Coordinates of C-alpha atoms in Angstrom, one line a residue:
M7 CA -15.7 32.7 -46.1
R8 CA -17.1 35.2 -47.3
L9 CA -18.3 38.7 -46.1
R10 CA -21.9 37.8 -47.8
A11 CA -22.3 34.6 -45.7
L12 CA -22.6 36.3 -42.7
L13 CA -25.5 38.0 -43.9
E14 CA -27.0 35.1 -44.7
T15 CA -26.7 33.8 -41.1
D16 CA -29.9 35.1 -39.2
A17 CA -28.8 33.9 -35.5
L18 CA -25.7 37.0 -36.2
G19 CA -28.6 39.5 -36.3
L20 CA -26.1 41.7 -39.0
R21 CA -27.9 44.6 -40.8
L22 CA -25.6 45.7 -43.8
L23 CA -25.0 49.5 -44.1
G24 CA -22.7 49.8 -46.7
G25 CA -20.3 47.9 -49.2
E26 CA -22.8 45.9 -50.8
D27 CA -20.1 45.7 -53.8
E28 CA -17.4 44.3 -51.6
L29 CA -19.0 41.7 -49.9
D30 CA -17.1 38.7 -51.8
R31 CA -14.0 39.6 -49.5
G32 CA -12.6 36.9 -47.7
V33 CA -12.7 36.5 -43.7
R34 CA -9.3 34.9 -42.2
G35 CA -10.3 35.5 -39.0
V36 CA -12.1 38.1 -36.6
M37 CA -10.9 40.8 -33.7
T38 CA -12.8 42.8 -31.2
T39 CA -11.4 46.4 -30.3
D40 CA -12.4 50.0 -29.0
L41 CA -8.8 51.4 -29.8
R42 CA -8.7 54.2 -31.5
D43 CA -5.8 52.7 -33.1
P44 CA -5.5 49.1 -33.3
S45 CA -3.1 48.4 -36.4
R46 CA -0.8 46.5 -34.3
Y47 CA -3.3 43.6 -33.4
L48 CA -4.5 43.5 -37.3
S49 CA -3.0 41.4 -40.3
G50 CA -5.6 42.0 -42.4
G51 CA -8.6 39.6 -43.2
E52 CA -10.4 40.3 -39.8
L53 CA -13.7 41.0 -39.1
V54 CA -13.5 43.9 -36.9
L55 CA -16.2 44.1 -34.0
T56 CA -16.7 47.7 -32.2
G57 CA -18.4 48.8 -29.1
L58 CA -17.7 52.6 -30.2
A59 CA -15.9 53.2 -27.4
W60 CA -13.2 55.1 -29.2
R61 CA -16.1 57.5 -30.6
R62 CA -15.9 60.6 -29.2
T63 CA -16.4 63.1 -31.9
A64 CA -17.5 62.6 -35.5
A65 CA -13.8 63.7 -36.2
D66 CA -13.0 60.1 -35.0
S67 CA -14.2 58.1 -37.4
E68 CA -12.1 59.3 -40.3
P69 CA -8.8 58.2 -39.0
F70 CA -10.1 54.8 -37.3
V71 CA -11.6 53.4 -40.6
R72 CA -8.6 54.7 -42.5
I73 CA -6.4 52.6 -40.4
L74 CA -8.6 49.9 -40.7
A75 CA -8.8 50.0 -44.7
G76 CA -5.1 50.3 -44.5
A77 CA -4.2 47.2 -42.5
G78 CA -6.5 45.4 -45.3
V79 CA -9.2 43.9 -42.6
A80 CA -12.6 42.1 -44.4
G81 CA -15.1 44.2 -42.8
L82 CA -16.2 46.4 -39.8
A83 CA -19.4 45.3 -37.7
A84 CA -20.5 48.3 -34.9
G85 CA -22.6 47.4 -32.2
E86 CA -25.5 49.5 -31.3
A87 CA -25.9 49.2 -27.7
E88 CA -24.0 52.1 -26.7
L89 CA -24.9 54.6 -29.1
G90 CA -28.2 53.1 -30.6
N91 CA -28.3 53.9 -34.3
I92 CA -25.1 53.7 -36.0
P93 CA -23.3 57.5 -36.8
G94 CA -23.8 58.7 -40.1
D95 CA -20.4 60.0 -40.1
L96 CA -19.1 56.0 -39.7
V97 CA -21.3 55.0 -42.7
E98 CA -19.1 58.2 -44.6
A99 CA -16.3 57.1 -43.5
C100 CA -16.8 53.3 -44.6
S101 CA -18.4 54.0 -47.7
R102 CA -15.0 56.4 -49.1
H103 CA -12.6 53.8 -47.8
R104 CA -14.8 51.0 -49.8
L105 CA -15.0 48.9 -46.3
P106 CA -17.8 47.1 -45.6
L107 CA -20.2 47.9 -42.5
F108 CA -22.4 46.2 -40.7
A109 CA -24.6 46.9 -37.4
V110 CA -24.8 44.6 -34.8
N111 CA -28.1 44.3 -32.8
E112 CA -27.6 45.1 -29.3
S113 CA -29.5 41.6 -28.5
V114 CA -26.5 40.0 -30.3
A115 CA -23.1 39.0 -28.4
F116 CA -20.1 39.7 -30.1
A117 CA -18.9 36.1 -28.4
T118 CA -21.4 34.8 -30.7
I119 CA -20.2 36.5 -33.8
T120 CA -16.7 35.2 -32.8
E121 CA -17.2 31.5 -32.2
H122 CA -19.6 31.9 -35.5
V123 CA -16.8 33.1 -37.6
V124 CA -14.4 30.7 -36.1
R125 CA -15.9 27.7 -36.5
Q126 CA -16.8 29.0 -40.3
V127 CA -13.2 29.7 -41.2
S128 CA -11.4 26.7 -39.2
G129 CA -13.7 25.0 -41.6
E130 CA -13.0 26.1 -44.8
R131 CA -9.5 26.7 -44.3
A132 CA -7.9 24.2 -42.7
G133 CA -10.3 20.8 -44.2
D134 CA -10.9 18.1 -41.6
L135 CA -9.4 20.2 -38.5
A136 CA -12.7 21.9 -38.4
A137 CA -14.2 18.8 -36.5
V138 CA -11.4 19.3 -33.6
V139 CA -11.4 23.4 -33.7
D140 CA -15.4 22.7 -33.3
R141 CA -15.0 20.0 -30.8
H142 CA -12.8 22.5 -28.6
R143 CA -15.9 24.8 -28.8
R144 CA -18.1 22.8 -27.4
L145 CA -16.4 21.5 -24.5
M146 CA -14.9 24.8 -23.5
T147 CA -18.3 26.4 -23.4
S148 CA -20.0 23.4 -22.0
G149 CA -18.7 24.5 -18.3
P150 CA -16.7 22.7 -16.1
A151 CA -17.5 19.2 -17.3
G152 CA -16.1 20.1 -20.7
G153 CA -12.3 20.0 -18.8
G154 CA -11.4 23.5 -19.5
P155 CA -8.4 24.6 -21.5
E156 CA -6.6 21.3 -20.6
V157 CA -9.1 19.3 -23.1
V158 CA -8.2 21.3 -25.6
L159 CA -4.4 21.4 -25.1
D160 CA -5.0 17.6 -25.2
L161 CA -6.3 18.0 -28.8
L162 CA -3.9 19.8 -29.9
G163 CA -1.5 17.0 -29.3
S164 CA -3.4 14.5 -30.2
D165 CA -4.9 15.6 -33.7
L166 CA -2.2 18.5 -34.3
D167 CA 1.1 16.6 -32.8
L168 CA 1.5 20.3 -31.0
R169 CA 2.6 20.0 -27.7
A170 CA 1.1 23.6 -25.9
W171 CA 0.8 25.2 -22.2
V172 CA -1.0 28.2 -21.2
L173 CA 0.8 30.3 -19.0
S174 CA 0.8 32.9 -16.6
P175 CA 2.0 36.3 -17.0
T176 CA 4.6 35.1 -14.2
G177 CA 5.2 31.9 -15.9
R178 CA 2.9 29.5 -13.7
Q179 CA 1.5 26.7 -15.4
I180 CA -2.0 27.3 -15.8
A181 CA -3.0 24.4 -18.3
G182 CA -0.9 22.0 -20.2
A183 CA -1.1 18.8 -22.0
G184 CA 1.4 15.7 -20.6
D185 CA 4.2 16.7 -18.8
P186 CA 4.7 19.9 -17.2
L187 CA 7.0 22.7 -18.5
P188 CA 10.4 23.2 -15.7
G189 CA 9.6 26.3 -13.5
D190 CA 12.6 28.3 -15.2
V191 CA 11.6 27.4 -18.5
S192 CA 8.3 28.8 -18.1
A193 CA 9.2 31.8 -16.4
T194 CA 11.9 32.2 -19.6
L195 CA 8.8 32.1 -22.0
A196 CA 6.8 34.4 -19.8
G197 CA 9.3 37.0 -19.7
E198 CA 10.3 36.5 -23.6
H199 CA 6.6 37.1 -24.2
L200 CA 6.5 40.1 -22.0
A201 CA 9.6 41.8 -23.6
A202 CA 8.0 40.6 -27.4
S203 CA 4.6 42.5 -26.1
R204 CA 6.1 45.9 -24.6
T205 CA 7.5 46.7 -28.1
G206 CA 3.8 46.6 -29.5
R207 CA 5.0 43.6 -32.0
R208 CA 2.4 41.5 -33.1
G209 CA 2.2 37.9 -31.8
P210 CA 3.0 35.1 -32.1
H211 CA 6.5 35.7 -30.9
R212 CA 9.4 33.0 -31.0
A213 CA 11.9 32.2 -28.3
T214 CA 14.3 29.5 -28.0
V215 CA 14.6 28.1 -24.7
R216 CA 17.5 24.7 -24.2
G217 CA 17.9 24.4 -28.0
L218 CA 13.7 24.1 -28.7
T219 CA 11.8 26.9 -30.3
Y220 CA 8.4 27.9 -29.1
S221 CA 6.2 30.2 -30.2
L222 CA 4.0 32.7 -28.0
F223 CA 0.6 33.5 -28.5
P224 CA -1.3 36.2 -26.2
I225 CA -4.6 35.1 -25.0
R226 CA -6.6 37.9 -24.4
N227 CA -10.3 39.1 -23.7
T228 CA -12.7 39.3 -26.9
G229 CA -16.1 39.5 -25.6
R230 CA -18.4 42.4 -25.4
G231 CA -18.5 41.9 -21.8
A232 CA -14.8 42.7 -21.6
T233 CA -13.4 45.8 -20.7
P234 CA -12.9 47.7 -23.2
A235 CA -9.3 47.4 -25.0
S236 CA -6.7 49.6 -23.5
R237 CA -5.4 52.5 -24.8
D238 CA -1.5 51.5 -24.2
V239 CA -0.3 47.9 -23.8
R240 CA 0.8 48.6 -20.3
E241 CA -2.9 48.2 -18.6
T242 CA -3.3 44.3 -20.0
V243 CA 0.4 43.0 -20.5
L244 CA 0.8 42.3 -16.8
S245 CA -2.1 40.4 -16.8
D246 CA -2.6 38.7 -20.0
W247 CA -2.4 35.1 -20.4
L248 CA -0.6 33.1 -23.5
L249 CA -0.4 29.8 -25.3
A250 CA 3.2 28.5 -25.7
V251 CA 3.6 26.3 -28.5
E252 CA 6.6 24.2 -28.8
A253 CA 7.1 24.9 -32.4
D254 CA 8.4 27.7 -35.0
A255 CA 5.4 29.2 -36.3
S256 CA 7.2 31.9 -38.6
D257 CA 6.4 29.4 -41.9
W258 CA 3.2 28.1 -41.0
P259 CA 0.7 28.4 -43.8
A260 CA -2.2 30.9 -42.7
A261 CA -4.8 28.5 -42.0
R262 CA -2.5 26.8 -39.6
L263 CA -1.9 29.9 -37.5
D264 CA -5.9 31.1 -38.2
L265 CA -6.5 27.8 -36.5
L266 CA -4.2 28.8 -33.1
Q267 CA -5.5 31.8 -32.9
G268 CA -9.1 30.9 -32.8
V269 CA -7.7 28.3 -29.5
T270 CA -6.7 31.3 -28.2
Q271 CA -9.5 32.9 -28.6
L272 CA -11.4 29.8 -26.8
I273 CA -9.3 29.4 -24.0
A274 CA -9.9 33.4 -23.3
V275 CA -13.4 32.7 -22.5
E276 CA -12.2 30.0 -20.0
R277 CA -10.0 32.9 -18.8
D278 CA -13.2 35.4 -18.8
R279 CA -15.0 32.8 -16.6
R280 CA -12.4 32.8 -14.4
E281 CA -12.1 36.6 -13.9
A282 CA -15.4 36.6 -13.1
A283 CA -15.0 34.3 -10.8
R284 CA -13.2 36.2 -8.5
T285 CA -15.6 39.4 -8.0
V286 CA -16.8 37.8 -5.1
R287 CA -13.8 37.5 -3.6
R288 CA -12.8 41.2 -4.6
R289 CA -15.6 42.7 -2.9
L290 CA -15.3 41.0 0.3
A291 CA -12.0 42.6 0.6
Q292 CA -12.9 45.7 -0.6
E293 CA -15.7 45.9 2.0
V294 CA -13.0 44.6 4.7
L295 CA -10.8 47.0 3.8
E296 CA -13.3 50.1 3.6
L297 CA -14.3 49.2 7.3
V298 CA -10.5 49.2 8.1
Q299 CA -10.0 52.2 6.4
T300 CA -12.7 54.3 8.2
G301 CA -12.0 53.2 11.7
A302 CA -15.3 51.1 12.3
A303 CA -15.5 49.2 14.8
P304 CA -13.3 46.1 15.4
A305 CA -16.9 43.7 16.1
E306 CA -18.3 45.1 12.8
I307 CA -15.2 44.3 10.7
A308 CA -14.7 40.7 12.8
A309 CA -18.3 40.0 11.2
R310 CA -16.9 40.7 7.7
L311 CA -14.1 38.7 8.4
R312 CA -16.0 36.1 9.8
V313 CA -18.4 36.2 6.4
A314 CA -15.0 36.2 4.4
A315 CA -13.2 33.4 6.0
P316 CA -15.7 30.2 4.7
V317 CA -15.3 31.5 1.3
L318 CA -11.4 31.7 1.2
L319 CA -10.9 28.6 4.0
P320 CA -13.8 26.5 3.1
G321 CA -14.2 24.0 5.8
L322 CA -12.2 25.9 8.1
G323 CA -14.8 28.7 9.7
T324 CA -12.7 31.9 10.6
A325 CA -9.0 32.1 9.8
P326 CA -7.1 32.1 12.8
H327 CA -4.7 34.5 11.7
W328 CA -4.6 37.7 8.6
Q329 CA -1.5 39.1 6.4
V330 CA -2.2 42.2 4.5
V331 CA 0.0 42.6 1.3
V332 CA 0.0 45.9 -0.6
A333 CA 1.6 46.1 -4.2
R334 CA 2.1 49.3 -6.6
V335 CA 2.9 49.7 -9.9
D336 CA 4.3 53.0 -11.1
W337 CA 4.8 53.7 -14.8
G338 CA 7.4 56.2 -16.0
D339 CA 7.4 58.3 -19.4
A340 CA 6.2 56.6 -22.4
T341 CA 8.4 58.2 -24.6
T342 CA 10.9 55.5 -22.9
T343 CA 9.4 52.8 -24.0
A344 CA 10.1 51.1 -27.6
G345 CA 6.7 51.2 -29.6
A346 CA 5.0 52.4 -27.1
S347 CA 1.7 54.2 -28.8
A348 CA 0.9 56.3 -25.7
S349 CA 2.3 59.9 -25.6
A350 CA 4.4 60.8 -22.1
A351 CA 1.4 62.9 -21.1
S352 CA -0.6 59.9 -21.1
A353 CA 1.4 57.6 -18.8
T354 CA -0.2 59.2 -15.8
A355 CA -3.8 58.7 -17.3
I356 CA -2.9 54.7 -17.1
E357 CA -5.2 53.1 -13.9
A358 CA -2.7 51.7 -12.6
G359 CA -5.0 49.9 -9.3
P360 CA -6.4 47.3 -11.9
V361 CA -3.3 46.4 -13.3
A362 CA -1.4 46.1 -9.6
Q363 CA -5.1 43.8 -8.6
S364 CA -4.4 41.6 -11.1
L365 CA -0.6 41.3 -10.7
L366 CA -1.1 40.6 -6.7
E367 CA -3.7 38.2 -7.7
E368 CA -0.9 36.1 -9.6
I369 CA 1.6 36.9 -7.5
L370 CA 0.4 35.0 -4.7
V371 CA -0.4 32.0 -5.7
D372 CA 1.6 29.4 -4.9
P373 CA 4.4 29.1 -8.0
A374 CA 4.2 25.4 -7.4
A375 CA 0.1 25.4 -8.3
A376 CA -0.6 24.6 -11.6
G377 CA -4.2 25.2 -12.7
P378 CA -6.4 28.5 -12.9
D379 CA -8.6 27.3 -9.6
S380 CA -5.3 28.3 -7.7
A381 CA -6.3 31.4 -6.7
D382 CA -9.5 30.8 -5.3
R383 CA -8.1 31.9 -1.7
I384 CA -7.1 35.1 -2.6
A385 CA -8.7 38.4 -1.9
V386 CA -7.1 41.6 -3.6
A387 CA -8.8 44.9 -4.0
H388 CA -7.8 47.9 -5.3
T389 CA -8.2 52.0 -3.8
G390 CA -6.1 54.6 -6.3
D391 CA -3.1 53.5 -7.4
E392 CA -2.5 50.5 -4.9
A393 CA -3.9 47.1 -4.4
I394 CA -4.1 45.5 -1.1
A395 CA -4.6 41.7 -0.6
L396 CA -6.3 40.3 2.6
V397 CA -4.3 36.8 3.3
P398 CA -5.8 34.0 5.6
L399 CA -4.0 31.8 7.0
P400 CA -5.0 28.5 8.2
A401 CA -3.7 26.9 11.5
T402 CA -1.7 24.5 10.0
A403 CA 0.7 27.6 8.6
L404 CA 1.3 28.2 12.4
A405 CA 5.1 26.9 12.8
P406 CA 4.8 24.0 14.6
D407 CA 7.3 24.6 17.4
A408 CA 5.2 28.0 18.1
P409 CA 4.2 27.6 22.4
D410 CA 1.1 30.5 21.3
A411 CA 0.7 32.3 18.7
D412 CA 2.3 35.1 19.6
S413 CA 5.5 33.5 18.0
F414 CA 3.8 33.3 14.8
E415 CA 6.6 32.9 12.4
A416 CA 5.2 31.0 9.2
G417 CA 3.0 32.9 6.2
L418 CA 4.2 35.0 3.6
H419 CA 7.6 36.6 3.2
A420 CA 8.4 39.2 1.1
D421 CA 11.5 38.0 -0.7
A422 CA 10.2 34.5 -1.1
L423 CA 6.8 36.2 -3.1
L424 CA 8.7 37.5 -5.7
L425 CA 11.5 34.8 -6.1
S426 CA 10.1 33.1 -9.1
V427 CA 8.8 36.5 -10.7
R428 CA 11.0 38.5 -10.1
D429 CA 12.7 38.0 -13.8
P430 CA 9.4 37.9 -16.1
L431 CA 7.5 40.8 -15.0
S432 CA 10.9 42.7 -14.9
A433 CA 10.6 42.1 -18.7
G434 CA 7.0 43.6 -18.6
L435 CA 7.7 46.5 -16.7
A436 CA 10.7 47.2 -19.4
D437 CA 12.5 50.5 -19.0
D438 CA 9.5 52.5 -17.5
G439 CA 7.6 50.5 -14.9
R440 CA 8.3 49.3 -11.6
L441 CA 6.6 47.1 -9.1
T442 CA 7.2 47.1 -5.3
L443 CA 5.5 45.3 -2.5
G444 CA 4.6 45.6 1.3
V445 CA 4.7 42.5 3.6
S446 CA 2.8 43.1 7.1
A447 CA 3.1 40.8 10.1
A448 CA 0.2 38.3 10.4
V449 CA -2.6 39.5 12.9
S450 CA -4.9 37.2 14.9
S451 CA -8.0 39.4 15.1
A452 CA -9.7 42.4 13.5
E453 CA -7.7 44.9 16.4
G454 CA -4.8 44.1 14.0
L455 CA -5.6 44.3 10.7
R456 CA -5.5 48.6 10.9
G457 CA -2.0 48.2 12.0
A458 CA -1.4 45.4 9.2
L459 CA -2.3 47.7 6.4
E460 CA -0.1 50.1 7.9
E461 CA 2.8 48.3 8.4
A462 CA 2.5 46.5 4.6
R463 CA 2.1 50.0 3.4
H464 CA 4.8 51.2 5.2
A465 CA 7.2 48.4 3.7
R466 CA 6.3 49.0 0.4
R467 CA 7.7 52.6 0.7
V468 CA 10.8 50.8 2.3
A469 CA 10.8 48.8 -1.0
A470 CA 10.1 52.0 -2.9
A471 CA 13.3 53.1 -1.9
R472 CA 15.1 50.7 -3.2
P473 CA 16.7 50.1 -6.8
G474 CA 15.4 47.6 -9.4
R475 CA 12.5 46.9 -10.4
V476 CA 10.8 44.7 -8.7
C477 CA 10.9 45.2 -5.1
A478 CA 9.5 44.1 -2.0
A479 CA 10.0 44.5 1.7
G480 CA 8.5 43.2 5.0
H481 CA 7.7 44.0 8.6
H482 CA 10.7 43.0 9.5
E483 CA 12.5 45.7 8.0
L484 CA 10.6 48.7 9.5
A485 CA 11.2 50.8 12.5
S486 CA 9.7 50.5 15.6
H487 CA 7.5 53.9 15.2
V488 CA 5.6 52.4 12.1
L489 CA 4.4 49.2 14.3
L490 CA 3.3 51.8 16.9
L491 CA 2.0 54.2 14.8
P492 CA -1.9 52.9 14.5
F493 CA -2.2 52.7 18.3
V494 CA -1.3 56.1 18.8
P495 CA -4.3 57.6 21.2
D496 CA -6.5 59.7 19.4
D497 CA -6.1 62.6 21.1
V498 CA -2.1 62.8 20.6
R499 CA -2.8 62.3 17.0
R500 CA -5.4 65.5 16.4
A501 CA -2.8 67.8 18.7
F502 CA 0.3 66.6 16.4
T503 CA -2.1 66.5 13.4
A504 CA -3.7 70.1 13.9
R505 CA -0.2 71.4 14.4
L506 CA 1.0 70.7 11.3
L507 CA -1.6 70.4 9.2
D508 CA -4.0 72.9 10.1
P509 CA -2.3 75.9 8.7
L510 CA -2.5 74.3 5.1
R511 CA -6.2 73.5 5.5
D512 CA -6.8 76.9 6.3
Y513 CA -4.6 78.5 3.3
D514 CA -6.2 75.9 1.3
R515 CA -9.8 76.7 2.1
R516 CA -9.1 80.4 2.1
H517 CA -7.3 80.4 -1.6
R518 CA -7.8 77.0 -3.4
A519 CA -3.8 76.5 -3.3
E520 CA -4.4 72.3 -3.0
L521 CA -0.8 72.6 -0.5
I522 CA -2.2 69.2 1.4
P523 CA -2.4 67.4 -1.8
T524 CA 0.9 68.9 -3.0
L525 CA 2.5 68.2 0.3
E526 CA 1.3 64.6 -0.1
A527 CA 2.5 63.9 -3.7
F528 CA 5.6 65.9 -2.9
L529 CA 6.5 62.7 0.3
D530 CA 4.8 60.1 -2.5
C531 CA 7.4 61.0 -4.7
D532 CA 10.5 60.8 -2.0
G533 CA 11.0 64.5 -2.5
S534 CA 12.1 64.4 -6.3
W535 CA 10.7 67.9 -8.3
T536 CA 10.1 66.3 -11.5
R537 CA 8.2 63.0 -10.7
C538 CA 6.2 65.3 -8.8
A539 CA 5.8 67.6 -11.0
T540 CA 5.2 65.3 -13.7
R541 CA 2.5 63.3 -11.4
L542 CA 0.6 66.6 -10.3
H543 CA 0.9 68.4 -13.8
L544 CA 2.4 71.3 -12.8
H545 CA 5.4 73.1 -13.8
V546 CA 8.4 72.4 -11.5
N547 CA 8.4 76.5 -10.6
T548 CA 4.8 76.2 -9.8
L549 CA 5.7 73.2 -7.0
R550 CA 8.7 75.0 -5.9
Y551 CA 6.4 78.5 -4.7
R552 CA 4.0 75.8 -2.8
V553 CA 6.7 74.1 -1.1
G554 CA 7.7 77.1 -0.7
R555 CA 4.3 78.3 0.9
I556 CA 4.1 75.4 2.9
E557 CA 7.5 76.0 4.9
Q558 CA 6.4 79.5 5.6
L559 CA 3.0 78.6 6.9
T560 CA 4.7 75.5 8.7
S561 CA 8.1 77.2 10.1
R562 CA 9.3 73.5 9.0
D563 CA 12.0 73.0 5.9
L564 CA 11.0 69.7 3.7
S565 CA 14.5 69.2 3.0
R566 CA 15.1 68.0 6.3
L567 CA 14.6 64.4 7.4
E568 CA 12.8 65.3 10.6
D569 CA 10.7 67.5 8.9
K570 CA 9.4 65.0 6.2
L571 CA 9.0 62.5 9.0
D572 CA 6.9 65.1 10.7
F573 CA 4.9 65.6 7.8
F574 CA 4.4 62.3 7.0
L575 CA 3.2 60.8 9.9
A576 CA 0.9 64.1 10.5
L577 CA -0.4 62.9 6.6
R578 CA -1.1 59.2 7.7
M579 CA -2.8 59.6 11.2
S580 CA -4.8 62.1 10.0

């Protein structure tokens, strides 16, 4: 289709701001982005939609437009919802680079423009395949009755003779037409996709498994309501779905590639819908977590659990047992990743909590379960850099020969959780990422949740001390003092923490020295001077000075394991 045709469609609400002489350019697709440098995702001929979140100052417009023009995009459409009128500096930059610029009225969703372009491009470039794409769109937007991704994949098979599957980043099959992929094949494909995405290579990616060639297409959110596109591929690589097609797309004509890209955009609508459905479960987990961490009365926590149980275990009333799982994703120096766009300094700017939350939601799904609805009983919150899952266990999860609830041994086990996902996730974490996970024992009441949370956190620390990209530990591997820590009497807690931490708090109040945060970070980095200095954005010598001051004020030695342990316990009990 031509850019000119977009202006002739009143429903799109586009207003031309410049580039009238270039309106005969052909449009091959559409892409939504708020990246400062989206070049890795551009192949030329796209209509680029942007909400202008990348623009902080007037100086940002010129390099952004220069990148788009260099990539050969057809035009740029900027939304008015964020800034109101489109900035003059953007209009001028587009004029200099002869890039057509449209304003998108705030009442028009980017998804509306995306669907229109996909429909029109498919019609003009794929001929009779346009009816297939339009049928896909109508089925995908008609709700659950339309069949969701399964119907789209069925149509790919019947109309285009393509076998295809939608996979999660761990290789779990979310949708497929015909026979499911073997578990080891889907895990291998997910790993290949994650590894290729980490290098910054543009999809589709090609992979060969058991003598068959597959093309792997990323499925990304393209709607206006989505989270703005990340600066760093690491923020999304562990949560994006992928479309695996049993074919070699390297020699496909542009029309067929455009068609498959359109299909991924349609499946992304379903992905976004499923993501929105997790909101209630996430909120329940967040509310329970806040009550537990603030020391709320057990009766108040129990009341909140009674609200959560019917949502997570429909029809079963209250859950007899709960487990807590804590996960954390840590990223190292960005310069160690080939093709990474972020600088070394930006590694610490990645929001690790949401990444861990999305990943933990996927890990907790039974790997044998297919379909996007299989995570309906999982509630995961995130706080800081860690994700925390509240997992209900129905009565049927009790060991059949258990004489009573106290001998409960069923439920989630740390090693089993990572058994089928370790290889693909290791590929996505590459050389600069780590996933560590801790699992608590099951508890039967609200009174036990605080201990379960502490237990899971300590188990994760045990996992963090092990080598490897993906590590987990369970409650069986913890020392006895960890199990007893949540039940230490309050007066003992206060005396112990005051003796160790009050001198540091007093010094911080007088000098604003941040000794307490420094101590927490130092212990959290396992005493690593380099990692701690990087996290705190300090020179190593400054960190050594602060640690020396801590030791002087407390008469303790942070090179001794006993003193580290005392500080660790004091911080946990404070």
